[in-house]
mmCIF file of C-alpha atoms and ligand atoms in Angstrom:
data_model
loop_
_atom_site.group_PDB
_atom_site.id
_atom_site.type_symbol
_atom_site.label_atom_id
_atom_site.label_comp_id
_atom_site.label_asym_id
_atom_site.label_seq_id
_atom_site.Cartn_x
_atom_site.Cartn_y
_atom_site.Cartn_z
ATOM 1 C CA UNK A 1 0.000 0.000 0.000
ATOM 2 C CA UNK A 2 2.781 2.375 1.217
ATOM 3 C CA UNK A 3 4.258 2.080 -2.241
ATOM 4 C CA UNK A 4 1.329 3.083 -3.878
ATOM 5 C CA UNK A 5 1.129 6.491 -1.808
ATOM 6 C CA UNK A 6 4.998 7.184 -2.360
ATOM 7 C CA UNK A 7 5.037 7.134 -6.104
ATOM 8 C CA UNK A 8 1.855 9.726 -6.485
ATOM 9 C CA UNK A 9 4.053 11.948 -3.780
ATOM 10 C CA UNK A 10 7.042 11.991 -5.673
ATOM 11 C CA UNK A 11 5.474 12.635 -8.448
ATOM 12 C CA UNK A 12 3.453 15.554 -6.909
ATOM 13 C CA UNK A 13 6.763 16.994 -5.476
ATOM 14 C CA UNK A 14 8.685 16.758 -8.466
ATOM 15 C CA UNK A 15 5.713 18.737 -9.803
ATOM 16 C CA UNK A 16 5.931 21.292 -7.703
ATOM 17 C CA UNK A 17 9.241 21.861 -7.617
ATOM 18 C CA UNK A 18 9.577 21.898 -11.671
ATOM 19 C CA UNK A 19 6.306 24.447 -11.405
ATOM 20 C CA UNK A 20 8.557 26.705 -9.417
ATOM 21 C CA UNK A 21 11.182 26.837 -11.710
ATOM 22 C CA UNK A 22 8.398 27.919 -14.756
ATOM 23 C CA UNK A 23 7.120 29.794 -11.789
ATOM 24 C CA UNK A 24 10.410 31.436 -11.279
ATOM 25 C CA UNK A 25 10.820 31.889 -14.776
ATOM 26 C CA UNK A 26 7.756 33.707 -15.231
ATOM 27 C CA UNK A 27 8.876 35.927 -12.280
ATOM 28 C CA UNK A 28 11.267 37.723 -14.928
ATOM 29 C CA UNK A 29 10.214 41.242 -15.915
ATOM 30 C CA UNK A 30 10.395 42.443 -19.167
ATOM 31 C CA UNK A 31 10.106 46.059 -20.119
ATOM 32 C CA UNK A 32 10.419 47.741 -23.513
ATOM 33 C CA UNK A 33 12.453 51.670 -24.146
ATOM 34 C CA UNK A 34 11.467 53.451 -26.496
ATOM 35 C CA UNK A 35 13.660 56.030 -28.581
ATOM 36 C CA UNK A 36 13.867 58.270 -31.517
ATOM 37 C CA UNK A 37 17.852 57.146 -33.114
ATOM 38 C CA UNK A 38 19.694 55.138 -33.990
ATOM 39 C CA UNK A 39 21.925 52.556 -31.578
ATOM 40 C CA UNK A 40 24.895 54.493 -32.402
ATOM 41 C CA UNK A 41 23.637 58.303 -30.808
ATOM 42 C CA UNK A 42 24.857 59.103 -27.192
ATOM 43 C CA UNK A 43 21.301 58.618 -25.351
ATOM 44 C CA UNK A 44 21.048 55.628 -26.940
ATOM 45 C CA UNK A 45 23.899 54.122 -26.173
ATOM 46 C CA UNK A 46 23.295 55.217 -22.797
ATOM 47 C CA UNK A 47 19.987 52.714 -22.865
ATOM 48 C CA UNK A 48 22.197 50.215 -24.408
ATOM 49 C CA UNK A 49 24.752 50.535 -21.139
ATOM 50 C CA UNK A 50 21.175 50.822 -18.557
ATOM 51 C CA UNK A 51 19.706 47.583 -19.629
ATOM 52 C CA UNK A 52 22.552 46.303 -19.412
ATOM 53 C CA UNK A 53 23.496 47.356 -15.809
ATOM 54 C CA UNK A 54 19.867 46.438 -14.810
ATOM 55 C CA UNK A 55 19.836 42.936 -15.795
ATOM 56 C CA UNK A 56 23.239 42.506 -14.053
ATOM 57 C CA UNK A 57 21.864 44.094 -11.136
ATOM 58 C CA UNK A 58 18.817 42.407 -10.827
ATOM 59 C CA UNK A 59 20.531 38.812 -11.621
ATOM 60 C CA UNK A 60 18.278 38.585 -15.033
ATOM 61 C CA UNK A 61 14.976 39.279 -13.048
ATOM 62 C CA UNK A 62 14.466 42.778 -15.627
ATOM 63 C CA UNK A 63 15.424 42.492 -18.908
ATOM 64 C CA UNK A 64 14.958 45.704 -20.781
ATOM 65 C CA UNK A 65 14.589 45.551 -25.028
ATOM 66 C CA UNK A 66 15.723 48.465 -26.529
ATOM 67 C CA UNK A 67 13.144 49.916 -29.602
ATOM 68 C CA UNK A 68 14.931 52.838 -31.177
ATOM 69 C CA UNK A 69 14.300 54.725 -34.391
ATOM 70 C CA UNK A 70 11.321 55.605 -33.548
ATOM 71 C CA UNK A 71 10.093 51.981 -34.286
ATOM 72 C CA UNK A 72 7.177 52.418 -31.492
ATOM 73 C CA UNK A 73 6.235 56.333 -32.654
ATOM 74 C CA UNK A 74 7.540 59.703 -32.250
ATOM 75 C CA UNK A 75 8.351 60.839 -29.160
ATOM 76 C CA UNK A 76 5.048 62.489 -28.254
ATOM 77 C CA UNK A 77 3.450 59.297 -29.078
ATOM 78 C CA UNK A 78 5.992 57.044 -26.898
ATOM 79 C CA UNK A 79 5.129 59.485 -23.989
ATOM 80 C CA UNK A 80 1.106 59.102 -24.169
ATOM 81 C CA UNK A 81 2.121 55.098 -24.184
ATOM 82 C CA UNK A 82 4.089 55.377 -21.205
ATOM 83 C CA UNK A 83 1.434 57.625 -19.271
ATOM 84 C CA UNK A 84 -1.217 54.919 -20.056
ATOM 85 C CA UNK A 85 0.549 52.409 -19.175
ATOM 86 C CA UNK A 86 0.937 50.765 -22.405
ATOM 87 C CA UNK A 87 4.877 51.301 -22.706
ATOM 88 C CA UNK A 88 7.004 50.705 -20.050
ATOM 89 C CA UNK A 89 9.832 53.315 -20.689
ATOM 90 C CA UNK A 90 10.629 56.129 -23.465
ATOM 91 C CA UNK A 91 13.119 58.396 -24.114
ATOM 92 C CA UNK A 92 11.275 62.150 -24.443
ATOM 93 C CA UNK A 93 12.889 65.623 -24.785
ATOM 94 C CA UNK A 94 11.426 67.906 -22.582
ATOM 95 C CA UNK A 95 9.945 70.058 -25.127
ATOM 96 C CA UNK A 96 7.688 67.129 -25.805
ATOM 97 C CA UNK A 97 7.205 66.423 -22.417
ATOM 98 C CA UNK A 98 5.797 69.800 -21.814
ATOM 99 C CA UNK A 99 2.546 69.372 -23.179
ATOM 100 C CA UNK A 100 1.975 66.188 -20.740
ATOM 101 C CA UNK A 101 4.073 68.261 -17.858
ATOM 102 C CA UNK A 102 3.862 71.901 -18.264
ATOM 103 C CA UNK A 103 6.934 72.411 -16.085
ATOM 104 C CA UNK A 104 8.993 70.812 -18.744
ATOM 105 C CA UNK A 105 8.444 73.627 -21.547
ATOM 106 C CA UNK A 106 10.776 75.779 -19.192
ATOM 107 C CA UNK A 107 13.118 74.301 -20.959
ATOM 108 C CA UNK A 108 12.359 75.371 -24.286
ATOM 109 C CA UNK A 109 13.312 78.962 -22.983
ATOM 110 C CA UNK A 110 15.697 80.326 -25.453
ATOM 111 C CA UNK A 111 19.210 81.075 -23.700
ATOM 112 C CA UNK A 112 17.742 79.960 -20.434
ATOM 113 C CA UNK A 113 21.330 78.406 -19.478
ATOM 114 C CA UNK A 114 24.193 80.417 -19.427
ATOM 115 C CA UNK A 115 26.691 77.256 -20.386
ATOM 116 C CA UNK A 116 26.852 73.742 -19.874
ATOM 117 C CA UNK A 117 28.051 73.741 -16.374
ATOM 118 C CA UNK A 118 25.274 75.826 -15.473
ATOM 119 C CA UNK A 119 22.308 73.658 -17.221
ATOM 120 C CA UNK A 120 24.510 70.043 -15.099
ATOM 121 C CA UNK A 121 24.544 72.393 -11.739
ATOM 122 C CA UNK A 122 20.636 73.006 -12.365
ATOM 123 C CA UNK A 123 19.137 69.562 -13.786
ATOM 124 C CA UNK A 124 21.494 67.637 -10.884
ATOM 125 C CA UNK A 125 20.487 69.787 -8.109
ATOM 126 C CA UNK A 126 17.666 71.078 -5.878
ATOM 127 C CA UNK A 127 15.666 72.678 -9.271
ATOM 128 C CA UNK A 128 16.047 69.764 -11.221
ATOM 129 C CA UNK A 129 14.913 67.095 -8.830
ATOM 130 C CA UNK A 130 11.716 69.406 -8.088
ATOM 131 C CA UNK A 131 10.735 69.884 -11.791
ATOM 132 C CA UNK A 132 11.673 65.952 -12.313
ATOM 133 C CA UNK A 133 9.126 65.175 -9.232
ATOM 134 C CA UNK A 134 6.223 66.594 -11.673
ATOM 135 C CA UNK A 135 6.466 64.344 -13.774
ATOM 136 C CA UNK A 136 4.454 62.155 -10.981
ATOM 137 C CA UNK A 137 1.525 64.084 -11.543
ATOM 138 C CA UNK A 138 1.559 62.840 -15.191
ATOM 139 C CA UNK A 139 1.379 59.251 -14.608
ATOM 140 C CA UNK A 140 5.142 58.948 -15.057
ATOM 141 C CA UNK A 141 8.709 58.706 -13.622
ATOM 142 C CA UNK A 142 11.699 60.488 -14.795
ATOM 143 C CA UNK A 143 14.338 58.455 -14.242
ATOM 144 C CA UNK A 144 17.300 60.465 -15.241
ATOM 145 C CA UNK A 145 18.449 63.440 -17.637
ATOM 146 C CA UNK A 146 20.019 62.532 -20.991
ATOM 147 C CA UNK A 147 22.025 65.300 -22.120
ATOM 148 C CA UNK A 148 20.693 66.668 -25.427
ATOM 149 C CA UNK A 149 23.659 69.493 -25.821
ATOM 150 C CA UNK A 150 22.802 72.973 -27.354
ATOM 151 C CA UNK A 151 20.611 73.501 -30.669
ATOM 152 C CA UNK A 152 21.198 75.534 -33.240
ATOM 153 C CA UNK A 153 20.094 75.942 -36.577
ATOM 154 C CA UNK A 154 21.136 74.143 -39.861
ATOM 155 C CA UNK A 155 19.578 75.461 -43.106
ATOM 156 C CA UNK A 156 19.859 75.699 -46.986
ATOM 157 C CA UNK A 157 19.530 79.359 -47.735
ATOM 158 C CA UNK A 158 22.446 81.553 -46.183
ATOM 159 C CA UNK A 159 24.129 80.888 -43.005
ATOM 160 C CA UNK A 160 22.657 82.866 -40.041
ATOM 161 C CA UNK A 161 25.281 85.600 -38.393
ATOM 162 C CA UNK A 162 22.491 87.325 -37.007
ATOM 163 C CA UNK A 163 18.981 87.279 -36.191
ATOM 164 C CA UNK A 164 17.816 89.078 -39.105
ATOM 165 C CA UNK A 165 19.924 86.193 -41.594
ATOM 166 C CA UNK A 166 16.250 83.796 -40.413
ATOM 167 C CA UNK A 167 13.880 86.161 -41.703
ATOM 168 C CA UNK A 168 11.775 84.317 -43.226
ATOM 169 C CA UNK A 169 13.193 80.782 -43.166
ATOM 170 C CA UNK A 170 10.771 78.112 -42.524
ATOM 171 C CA UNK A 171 12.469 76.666 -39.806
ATOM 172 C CA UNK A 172 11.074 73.075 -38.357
ATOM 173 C CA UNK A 173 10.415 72.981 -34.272
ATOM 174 C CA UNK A 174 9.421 70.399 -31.892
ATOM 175 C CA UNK A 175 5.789 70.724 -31.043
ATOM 176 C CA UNK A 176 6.275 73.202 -28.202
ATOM 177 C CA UNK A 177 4.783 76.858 -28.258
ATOM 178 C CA UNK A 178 7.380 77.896 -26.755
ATOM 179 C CA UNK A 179 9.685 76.888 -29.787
ATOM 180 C CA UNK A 180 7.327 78.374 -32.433
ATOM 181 C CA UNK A 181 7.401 81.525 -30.007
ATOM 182 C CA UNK A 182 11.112 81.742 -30.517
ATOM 183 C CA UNK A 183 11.128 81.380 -34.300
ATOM 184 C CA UNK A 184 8.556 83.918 -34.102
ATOM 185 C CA UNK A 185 10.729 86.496 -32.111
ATOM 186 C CA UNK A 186 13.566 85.827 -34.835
ATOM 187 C CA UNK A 187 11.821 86.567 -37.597
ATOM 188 C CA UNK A 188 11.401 82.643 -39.046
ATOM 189 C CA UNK A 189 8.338 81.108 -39.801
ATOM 190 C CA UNK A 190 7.925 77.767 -37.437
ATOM 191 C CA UNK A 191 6.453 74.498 -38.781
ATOM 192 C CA UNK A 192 5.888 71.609 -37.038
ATOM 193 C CA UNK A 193 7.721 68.358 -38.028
ATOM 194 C CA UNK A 194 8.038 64.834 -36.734
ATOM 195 C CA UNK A 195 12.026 64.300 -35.921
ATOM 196 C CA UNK A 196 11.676 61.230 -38.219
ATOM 197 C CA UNK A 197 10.286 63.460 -41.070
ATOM 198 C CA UNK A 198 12.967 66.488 -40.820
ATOM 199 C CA UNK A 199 15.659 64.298 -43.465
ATOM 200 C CA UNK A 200 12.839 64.631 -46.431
ATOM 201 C CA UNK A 201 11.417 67.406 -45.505
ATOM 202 C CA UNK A 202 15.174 69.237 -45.564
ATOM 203 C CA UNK A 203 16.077 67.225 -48.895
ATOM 204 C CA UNK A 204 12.324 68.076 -50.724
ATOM 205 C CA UNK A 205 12.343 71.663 -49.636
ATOM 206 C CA UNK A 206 9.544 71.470 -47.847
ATOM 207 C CA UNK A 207 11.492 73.478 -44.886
ATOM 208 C CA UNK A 208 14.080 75.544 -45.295
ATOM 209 C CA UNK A 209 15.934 74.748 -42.135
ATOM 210 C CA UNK A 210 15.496 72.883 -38.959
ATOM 211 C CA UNK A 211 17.672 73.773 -35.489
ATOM 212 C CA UNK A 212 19.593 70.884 -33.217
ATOM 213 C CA UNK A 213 22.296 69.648 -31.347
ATOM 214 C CA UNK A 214 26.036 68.235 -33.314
ATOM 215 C CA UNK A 215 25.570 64.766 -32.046
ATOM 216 C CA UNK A 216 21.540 64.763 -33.648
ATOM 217 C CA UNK A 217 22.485 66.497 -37.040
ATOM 218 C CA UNK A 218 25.129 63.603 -37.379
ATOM 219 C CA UNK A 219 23.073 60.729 -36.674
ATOM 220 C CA UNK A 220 19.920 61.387 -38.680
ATOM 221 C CA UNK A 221 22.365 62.514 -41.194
ATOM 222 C CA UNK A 222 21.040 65.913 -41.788
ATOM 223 C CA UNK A 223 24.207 67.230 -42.422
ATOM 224 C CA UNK A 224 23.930 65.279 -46.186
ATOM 225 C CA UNK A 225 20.953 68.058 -46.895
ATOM 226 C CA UNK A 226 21.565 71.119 -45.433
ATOM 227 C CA UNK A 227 24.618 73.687 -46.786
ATOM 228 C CA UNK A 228 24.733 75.827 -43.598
ATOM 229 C CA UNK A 229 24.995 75.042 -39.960
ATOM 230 C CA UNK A 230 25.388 78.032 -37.785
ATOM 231 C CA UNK A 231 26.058 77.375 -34.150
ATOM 232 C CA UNK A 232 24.317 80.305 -32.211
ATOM 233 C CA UNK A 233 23.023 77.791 -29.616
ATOM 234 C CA UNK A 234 19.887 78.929 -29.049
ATOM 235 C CA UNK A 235 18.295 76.523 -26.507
ATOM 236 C CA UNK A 236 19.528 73.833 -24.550
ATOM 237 C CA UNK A 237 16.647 70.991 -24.173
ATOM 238 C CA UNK A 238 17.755 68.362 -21.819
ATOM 239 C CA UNK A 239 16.360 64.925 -22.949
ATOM 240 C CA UNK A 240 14.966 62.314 -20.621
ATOM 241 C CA UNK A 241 14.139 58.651 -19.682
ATOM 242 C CA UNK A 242 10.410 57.970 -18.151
ATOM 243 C CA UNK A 243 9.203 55.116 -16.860
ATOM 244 C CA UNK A 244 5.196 54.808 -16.469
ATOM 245 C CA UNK A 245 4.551 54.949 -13.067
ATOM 246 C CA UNK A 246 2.203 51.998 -13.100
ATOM 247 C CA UNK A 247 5.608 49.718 -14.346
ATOM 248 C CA UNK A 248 7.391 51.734 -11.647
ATOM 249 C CA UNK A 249 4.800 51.001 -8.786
ATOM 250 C CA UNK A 250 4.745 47.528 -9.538
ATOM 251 C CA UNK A 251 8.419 47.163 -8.590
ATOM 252 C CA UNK A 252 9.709 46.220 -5.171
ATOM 253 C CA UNK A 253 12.190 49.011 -3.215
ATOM 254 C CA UNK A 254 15.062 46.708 -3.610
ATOM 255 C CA UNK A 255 14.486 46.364 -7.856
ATOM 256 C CA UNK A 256 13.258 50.450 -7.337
ATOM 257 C CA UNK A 257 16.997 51.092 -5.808
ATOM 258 C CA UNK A 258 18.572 49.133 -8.724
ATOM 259 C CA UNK A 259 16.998 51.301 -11.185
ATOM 260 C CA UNK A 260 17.929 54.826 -9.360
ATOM 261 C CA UNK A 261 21.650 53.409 -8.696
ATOM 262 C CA UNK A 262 21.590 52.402 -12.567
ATOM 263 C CA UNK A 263 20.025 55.770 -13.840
ATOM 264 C CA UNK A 264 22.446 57.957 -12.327
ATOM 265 C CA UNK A 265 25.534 55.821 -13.600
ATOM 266 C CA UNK A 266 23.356 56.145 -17.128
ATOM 267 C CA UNK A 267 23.869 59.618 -16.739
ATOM 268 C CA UNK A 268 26.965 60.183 -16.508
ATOM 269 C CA UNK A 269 27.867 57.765 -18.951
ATOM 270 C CA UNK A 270 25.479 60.103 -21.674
ATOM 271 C CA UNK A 271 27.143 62.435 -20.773
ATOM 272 C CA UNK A 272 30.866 61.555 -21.589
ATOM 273 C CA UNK A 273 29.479 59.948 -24.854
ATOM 274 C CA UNK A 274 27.677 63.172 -25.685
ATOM 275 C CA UNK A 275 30.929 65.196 -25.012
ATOM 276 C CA UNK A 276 33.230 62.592 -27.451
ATOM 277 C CA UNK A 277 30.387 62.591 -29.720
ATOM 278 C CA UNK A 278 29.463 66.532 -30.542
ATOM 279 C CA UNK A 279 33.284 67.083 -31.160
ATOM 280 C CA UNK A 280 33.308 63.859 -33.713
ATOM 281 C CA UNK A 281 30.254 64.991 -35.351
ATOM 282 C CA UNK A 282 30.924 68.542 -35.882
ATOM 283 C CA UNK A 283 33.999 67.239 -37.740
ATOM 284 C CA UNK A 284 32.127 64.909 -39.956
ATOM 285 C CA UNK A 285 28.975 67.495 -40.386
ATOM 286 C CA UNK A 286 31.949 70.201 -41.390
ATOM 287 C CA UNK A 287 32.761 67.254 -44.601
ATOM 288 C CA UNK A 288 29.300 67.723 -45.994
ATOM 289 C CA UNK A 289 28.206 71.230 -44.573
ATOM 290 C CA UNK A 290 29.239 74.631 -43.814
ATOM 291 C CA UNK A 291 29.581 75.754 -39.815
ATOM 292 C CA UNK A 292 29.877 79.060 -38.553
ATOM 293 C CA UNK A 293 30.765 79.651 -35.017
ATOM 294 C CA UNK A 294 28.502 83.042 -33.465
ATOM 295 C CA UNK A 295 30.966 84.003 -30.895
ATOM 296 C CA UNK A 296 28.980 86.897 -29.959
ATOM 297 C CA UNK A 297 24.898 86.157 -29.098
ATOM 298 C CA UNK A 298 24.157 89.357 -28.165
ATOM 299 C CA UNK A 299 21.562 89.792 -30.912
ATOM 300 C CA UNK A 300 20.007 86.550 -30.370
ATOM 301 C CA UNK A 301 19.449 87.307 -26.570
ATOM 302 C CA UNK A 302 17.976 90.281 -27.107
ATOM 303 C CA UNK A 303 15.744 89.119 -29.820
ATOM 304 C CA UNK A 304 13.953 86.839 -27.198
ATOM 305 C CA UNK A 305 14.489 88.878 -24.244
ATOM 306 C CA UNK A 306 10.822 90.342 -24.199
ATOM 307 C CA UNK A 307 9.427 86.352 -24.558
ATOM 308 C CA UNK A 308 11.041 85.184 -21.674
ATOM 309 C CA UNK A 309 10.319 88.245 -19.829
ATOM 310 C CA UNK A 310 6.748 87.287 -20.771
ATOM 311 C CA UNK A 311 6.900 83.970 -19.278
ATOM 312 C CA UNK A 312 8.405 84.320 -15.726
ATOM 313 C CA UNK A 313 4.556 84.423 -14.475
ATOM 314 C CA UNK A 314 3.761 81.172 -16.295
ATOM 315 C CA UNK A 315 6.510 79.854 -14.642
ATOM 316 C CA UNK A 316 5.836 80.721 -11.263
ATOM 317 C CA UNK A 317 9.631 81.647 -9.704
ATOM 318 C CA UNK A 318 11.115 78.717 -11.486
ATOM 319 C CA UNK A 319 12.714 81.167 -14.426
ATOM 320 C CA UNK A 320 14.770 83.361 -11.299
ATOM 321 C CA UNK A 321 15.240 79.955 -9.511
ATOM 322 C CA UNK A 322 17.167 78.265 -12.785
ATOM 323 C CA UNK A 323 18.643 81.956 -13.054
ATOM 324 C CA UNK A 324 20.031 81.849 -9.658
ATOM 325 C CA UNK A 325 22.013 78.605 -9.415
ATOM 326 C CA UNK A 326 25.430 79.667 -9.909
HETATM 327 C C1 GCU B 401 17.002 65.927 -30.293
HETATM 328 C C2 GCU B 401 16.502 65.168 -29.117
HETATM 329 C C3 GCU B 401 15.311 64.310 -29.472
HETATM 330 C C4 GCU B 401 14.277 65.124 -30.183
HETATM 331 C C5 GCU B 401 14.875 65.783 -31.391
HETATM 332 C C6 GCU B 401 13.881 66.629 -32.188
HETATM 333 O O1 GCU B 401 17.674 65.113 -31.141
HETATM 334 O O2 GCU B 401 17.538 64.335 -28.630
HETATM 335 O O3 GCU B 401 14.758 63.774 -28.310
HETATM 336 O O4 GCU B 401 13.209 64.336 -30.568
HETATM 337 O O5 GCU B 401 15.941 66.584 -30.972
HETATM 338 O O6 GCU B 401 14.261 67.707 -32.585
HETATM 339 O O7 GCU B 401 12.746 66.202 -32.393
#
C-alpha cells in the first residue's frame, strides 16, 4: 500500500518543484524603451549601457529591449504610451514632455542656461529634482536626464550671423509653443515636423531649415541636406528617460533602488558619450556642410528677451530659480 502512496508523492513533489522553476521563470520582468535614433547616438547608447546594468543588477529578473528609431512612434506618441501604461519606458525631450508636464516647456526657454556647467549644476540639483518630481503628476517617472547638448540651426539658404539672416526661413520645431514663439521672435516662420520626417522634408524643400544639437544632425544625417549650420546655440533641451509609473509602482524598493543606482551611472555615462560625440560629429557634419561659429549672441538674446520676460509668471519663480544657481 505504502508504495502506492509514495510514487503519487514523488510525483506531486517533483511537480511542484519543476512548477517553481516555470514559476520562477515567469517571475522575470520584461520592459520595452522606447527612442527616436539610432543605436549608435549618445542617449542611446546610454539605454544600451542601462539595460545592461539592470539585468546585471537584478541577476536577469528585468530584462529591458531596446526599440529605437522611432520603431514604437515619435516621441510624443511614446510618452502618451508610457502615461497609459501601455509602454514601459521612453526616451522624451522635454519640449515634448511639456505638453503632458507643463513644467517641462521651461526648458524650451531660449538662452535659459548660461553654459553647460550651469544647465549640469541646475538639472542635478535642488531645481532639477523638483521639476523631475512633476512628472508624478503625469502618470510617469523620470528616471534620469540625458544630455541633449545645445541647438542651433542648420539650413539651406544663407548661413545665419544674425537674427535678421532667419527672416523668413521656414524653420522646423518640436511641437512646443514655446519653440514656435522663438522662431517667431527671430523673424522665421515655425512648422511643425516629426524628428523622423525632418531628413525629407530638408532634402524636398519642404522646410528651409530645422535647429539641433552636433551629435543629432550627425546621426539622422542631416548634415547630407543642409549647406549651412550656424552654431548660435539657441536653446539647450535636456532629454529624458520615463518610466510609467504603473511599471514603476509595480516594482519592489530593492528592484526600485537598482533602477535609481543604474540611472544615475546612465547619466553620466550620456554624458561623456555626448561630449566625445558633438566634437566627432561637428567634424564629420563640417565634410558635408558649412559651420559658422557666433561668438557673440548678443543679438540673439535680445531678440527673445521680451518672450522670456513674458513667461516668468507662467513659470511661477522657477525662471529666477534656474537663473540663480550659480
Ligand atoms: C534631439 C533630441 C530628441 C528630439 C529631437 C527633435 O535630437 O535628442 O529627443 O526628438 O531633438 O528635434 O525632435
Amino acid at each position: 500500500m505504502k508504495k502506492f502512496i509514495i510514487g503519487p508523492i514523488i510525483c506531486v513533489l517533483f511537480l511542484i518543484s519543476t512548477l517553481g522553476v516555470f514559476a520562477a521563470g515567469e517571475n522575470v520582468i520584461s520592459m520595452r524603451l522606447a527612442s527616436d535614433q539610432p543605436v549608435t547616438a549618445p542617449g542611446e547608447k546610454g539605454f544600451s549601457f542601462f539595460a545592461d546594468r539592470i539585468k546585471e543588477e537584478t541577476n536577469g529578473q528585468i530584462t529591458i529591449t531596446l526599440y529605437p528609431n522611432a520603431v514604437l512612434g515619435s516621441g510624443d506618441e511614446c510618452v502618451e504610451q508610457a502615461q497609459a501604461g501601455v509602454l514601459e519606458m521612453a526616451k522624451s525631450s522635454c519640449a515634448n514632455l511639456g505638453k503632458f508636464i507643463p513644467i517641462m516647456d521651461i526648458f524650451s526657454i531660449p538662452y535659459l542656461f548660461r553654459d553647460k556647467d550651469h544647465y549640469w549644476k541646475v538639472l542635478d540639483g535642488e531645481v532639477g529634482s523638483e521639476i523631475a518630481d512633476y512628472t508624478e503628476e503625469a502618470g510617469m517617472k523620470l528616471l534620469f536626464w540625458v544630455d541633449a547638448g545645445a541647438r542651433s540651426f542648420y539650413n539651406n539658404v544663407r548661413p545665419i550671423h544674425t537674427p535678421d539672416d532667419l527672416k523668413g526661413l521656414k524653420i522646423r520645431v518640436m511641437g512646443s509653443d514655446i519653440m514656435i514663439k522663438t522662431m517667431e521672435a527671430f523673424g522665421a516662420s515655425p512648422t511643425t515636423t516629426a524628428f523622423s520626417e525632418v531628413y525629407s522634408a530638408l532634402q524636398t524643400g519642404v522646410i528651409d531649415g530645422a535647429e539641433n544639437n552636433p551629435p543629432s544632425v550627425d546621426k539622422m544625417k542631416h548634415n547630407e541636406v543642409a549647406k549651412y549650420y550656424s552654431l548660435d546655440e539657441h536653446m539647450m533641451i535636456p532629454d529624458t528617460l520615463v518610466i510609467s509609473l504603473d511599471v514603476w509602482n509595480k516594482l519592489t524598493k530593492e528592484q526600485q533602488d537598482i533602477f535609481i543606482k543604474v540611472s544615475k551611472e546612465t547619466q553620466e555615462f550620456v554624458k561623456k558619450e555626448w561630449a566625445k560625440q558633438e566634437v566627432e560629429g561637428l567634424k564629420r557634419i563640417s565634410v558635408t556642410t558649412k559651420i559658422n561659429l557666433i561668438p557673440d549672441k548678443s543679438a540673439f538674446i535680445e531678440a527673445v528677451k521680451p518672450l522670456q520676460e513674458s513667461l516668468s509668471p507662467k513659470f511661477e519663480g522657477y525662471i529666477e530659480k534656474i537663473q540663480a544657481v550659480k
